[in-house]
PDB file of C-alpha atoms in Angstrom:
ATOM      1  CA  MET A   1     200.712  20.333  87.973  1.00 88.00           C
ATOM      2  CA  ILE A   2     200.946  22.837  85.133  1.00 96.00           C
ATOM      3  CA  ASN A   3     204.233  24.566  84.376  1.00 97.00           C
ATOM      4  CA  LEU A   4     204.063  28.159  83.139  1.00 98.00           C
ATOM      5  CA  THR A   5     207.083  29.486  81.264  1.00 98.00           C
ATOM      6  CA  GLU A   6     208.391  32.948  82.057  1.00 98.00           C
ATOM      7  CA  SER A   7     206.907  34.205  78.793  1.00 98.00           C
ATOM      8  CA  ALA A   8     203.455  32.808  79.697  1.00 98.00           C
ATOM      9  CA  VAL A   9     203.589  34.370  83.167  1.00 97.00           C
ATOM     10  CA  LYS A  10     204.480  37.767  81.674  1.00 97.00           C
ATOM     11  CA  GLN A  11     201.566  37.544  79.234  1.00 97.00           C
ATOM     12  CA  ILE A  12     199.082  36.478  81.928  1.00 97.00           C
ATOM     13  CA  ILE A  13     200.204  39.416  84.089  1.00 96.00           C
ATOM     14  CA  SER A  14     199.930  41.762  81.099  1.00 96.00           C
ATOM     15  CA  LEU A  15     196.425  40.567  80.224  1.00 95.00           C
ATOM     16  CA  THR A  16     195.058  40.754  83.765  1.00 96.00           C
ATOM     17  CA  SER A  17     196.635  44.161  84.424  1.00 94.00           C
ATOM     18  CA  GLN A  18     194.683  45.614  81.481  1.00 94.00           C
ATOM     19  CA  GLU A  19     191.372  44.741  83.135  1.00 93.00           C
ATOM     20  CA  LYS A  20     189.616  47.250  85.398  1.00 91.00           C
ATOM     21  CA  ASP A  21     188.797  44.628  88.056  1.00 93.00           C
ATOM     22  CA  PRO A  22     191.904  43.841  90.151  1.00 89.00           C
ATOM     23  CA  SER A  23     190.458  40.433  91.113  1.00 92.00           C
ATOM     24  CA  ILE A  24     190.434  39.236  87.463  1.00 95.00           C
ATOM     25  CA  ARG A  25     192.441  36.107  86.734  1.00 96.00           C
ATOM     26  CA  VAL A  26     192.847  33.825  83.742  1.00 97.00           C
ATOM     27  CA  ARG A  27     191.117  30.446  83.712  1.00 98.00           C
ATOM     28  CA  MET A  28     192.437  27.634  81.516  1.00 97.00           C
ATOM     29  CA  TYR A  29     190.053  24.816  80.666  1.00 95.00           C
ATOM     30  CA  VAL A  30     189.538  21.788  78.458  1.00 92.00           C
ATOM     31  CA  GLN A  31     186.243  21.165  76.704  1.00 88.00           C
ATOM     32  CA  GLY A  32     184.913  18.735  74.134  1.00 81.00           C
ATOM     33  CA  GLY A  33     185.270  19.871  70.546  1.00 73.00           C
ATOM     34  CA  GLY A  34     187.904  20.782  68.034  1.00 64.00           C
ATOM     35  CA  CYS A  35     189.154  18.523  65.266  1.00 65.00           C
ATOM     36  CA  SER A  36     190.934  16.147  67.689  1.00 60.00           C
ATOM     37  CA  GLY A  37     188.187  15.659  70.295  1.00 75.00           C
ATOM     38  CA  PHE A  38     189.112  18.139  73.041  1.00 80.00           C
ATOM     39  CA  GLN A  39     190.182  21.750  72.867  1.00 87.00           C
ATOM     40  CA  TYR A  40     191.957  24.187  75.160  1.00 88.00           C
ATOM     41  CA  GLY A  41     190.386  27.446  76.207  1.00 93.00           C
ATOM     42  CA  PHE A  42     191.260  30.551  78.198  1.00 95.00           C
ATOM     43  CA  GLU A  43     188.938  33.134  79.714  1.00 97.00           C
ATOM     44  CA  PHE A  44     188.947  35.936  82.242  1.00 97.00           C
ATOM     45  CA  THR A  45     187.214  35.275  85.549  1.00 97.00           C
ATOM     46  CA  ASN A  46     186.890  36.790  88.982  1.00 94.00           C
ATOM     47  CA  GLU A  47     185.253  33.659  90.386  1.00 95.00           C
ATOM     48  CA  GLN A  48     187.256  30.883  91.983  1.00 96.00           C
ATOM     49  CA  ALA A  49     185.599  27.596  92.880  1.00 97.00           C
ATOM     50  CA  GLU A  50     186.593  25.873  96.095  1.00 97.00           C
ATOM     51  CA  ASP A  51     188.116  22.948  94.176  1.00 98.00           C
ATOM     52  CA  ASP A  52     189.969  24.989  91.517  1.00 98.00           C
ATOM     53  CA  TRP A  53     193.672  24.427  91.112  1.00 97.00           C
ATOM     54  CA  VAL A  54     195.535  27.723  91.574  1.00 97.00           C
ATOM     55  CA  ILE A  55     198.750  28.001  89.556  1.00 97.00           C
ATOM     56  CA  PRO A  56     200.916  30.964  90.646  1.00 96.00           C
ATOM     57  CA  ALA A  57     201.712  33.435  87.848  1.00 96.00           C
ATOM     58  CA  GLY A  58     203.658  36.295  89.364  1.00 93.00           C
ATOM     59  CA  GLU A  59     201.315  38.643  91.202  1.00 91.00           C
ATOM     60  CA  THR A  60     198.263  36.820  89.794  1.00 94.00           C
ATOM     61  CA  SER A  61     197.351  33.191  89.117  1.00 95.00           C
ATOM     62  CA  LEU A  62     195.970  30.795  86.546  1.00 97.00           C
ATOM     63  CA  LEU A  63     192.849  28.870  87.610  1.00 98.00           C
ATOM     64  CA  VAL A  64     192.041  25.351  86.408  1.00 98.00           C
ATOM     65  CA  ASP A  65     188.969  23.302  87.297  1.00 97.00           C
ATOM     66  CA  PRO A  66     189.578  19.715  88.510  1.00 97.00           C
ATOM     67  CA  ILE A  67     188.024  18.046  85.446  1.00 95.00           C
ATOM     68  CA  SER A  68     190.266  20.005  83.081  1.00 95.00           C
ATOM     69  CA  MET A  69     193.280  19.298  85.292  1.00 95.00           C
ATOM     70  CA  GLN A  70     192.838  15.569  84.575  1.00 91.00           C
ATOM     71  CA  TYR A  71     193.882  16.324  80.986  1.00 89.00           C
ATOM     72  CA  LEU A  72     196.544  18.907  81.848  1.00 92.00           C
ATOM     73  CA  GLN A  73     198.855  17.078  84.262  1.00 91.00           C
ATOM     74  CA  GLU A  74     202.514  17.938  83.560  1.00 93.00           C
ATOM     75  CA  THR A  75     201.490  20.346  80.787  1.00 94.00           C
ATOM     76  CA  GLU A  76     203.713  23.291  79.929  1.00 96.00           C
ATOM     77  CA  VAL A  77     202.068  26.562  78.883  1.00 97.00           C
ATOM     78  CA  ASP A  78     204.248  28.942  76.890  1.00 97.00           C
ATOM     79  CA  TYR A  79     203.518  32.192  75.073  1.00 97.00           C
ATOM     80  CA  LYS A  80     205.013  32.864  71.642  1.00 95.00           C
ATOM     81  CA  GLU A  81     205.008  35.745  69.204  1.00 95.00           C
ATOM     82  CA  ASP A  82     206.249  35.014  65.686  1.00 91.00           C
ATOM     83  CA  LEU A  83     205.215  35.346  62.051  1.00 91.00           C
ATOM     84  CA  SER A  84     202.175  33.149  62.754  1.00 82.00           C
ATOM     85  CA  GLY A  85     200.942  35.599  65.390  1.00 91.00           C
ATOM     86  CA  ALA A  86     200.829  35.726  69.179  1.00 93.00           C
ATOM     87  CA  ARG A  87     199.413  32.778  71.111  1.00 92.00           C
ATOM     88  CA  PHE A  88     199.675  30.510  74.098  1.00 94.00           C
ATOM     89  CA  VAL A  89     201.371  27.238  73.144  1.00 90.00           C
ATOM     90  CA  ILE A  90     200.339  24.117  75.060  1.00 91.00           C
ATOM     91  CA  ASN A  91     202.836  21.255  75.383  1.00 91.00           C
ATOM     92  CA  ASN A  92     200.707  18.441  76.799  1.00 88.00           C
ATOM     93  CA  PRO A  93     202.391  15.055  77.414  1.00 86.00           C
ATOM     94  CA  THR A  94     198.988  13.321  77.744  1.00 82.00           C
ATOM     95  CA  ALA A  95     198.010  14.329  74.192  1.00 76.00           C
ATOM     96  CA  VAL A  96     198.275  11.357  71.822  1.00 67.00           C
ATOM     97  CA  THR A  97     197.319  13.435  68.795  1.00 62.00           C
ATOM     98  CA  THR A  98     196.970  17.151  68.197  1.00 64.00           C
ATOM     99  CA  CYS A  99     195.567  19.205  65.358  1.00 57.00           C
ATOM    100  CA  GLY A 100     197.762  21.277  63.105  1.00 59.00           C
ATOM    101  CA  CYS A 101     197.022  24.533  64.898  1.00 54.00           C
ATOM    102  CA  GLY A 102     197.687  23.027  68.353  1.00 54.00           C
ATOM    103  CA  SER A 103     194.416  24.154  69.913  1.00 59.00           C
ATOM    104  CA  SER A 104     192.817  20.706  70.107  1.00 56.00           C
ATOM    105  CA  PHE A 105     194.011  17.266  71.157  1.00 62.00           C
ATOM    106  CA  SER A 106     193.108  13.671  71.843  1.00 63.00           C
ATOM    107  CA  PRO A 107     194.226  12.435  75.295  1.00 66.00           C
ATOM    108  CA  TYR A 108     196.003   9.235  76.264  1.00 62.00           C
TER     109      TYR A 108
END
């Protein structure tokens, strides 16, 4: 399961509330690429597949497809704003290596 910090939940709610479609949710996914082999991604969606994992996030939810969930078990998603900017921060215990920016990783 994925753990969302309070800060991440607030940001997900803020992002989805700015959209005109009330059914919009945020999807988190893993895809091949990045300097470490795999990279994290986020996108808006109003489509939920039957086998999606649904992670509660206040009055909305985060969707994750089952293939991505294989790489995200026990992951913590946080949201930070600092001198480097505003971003989601992924703390993934299955990541053996990560790139300097934290957006890509190599699993196991």
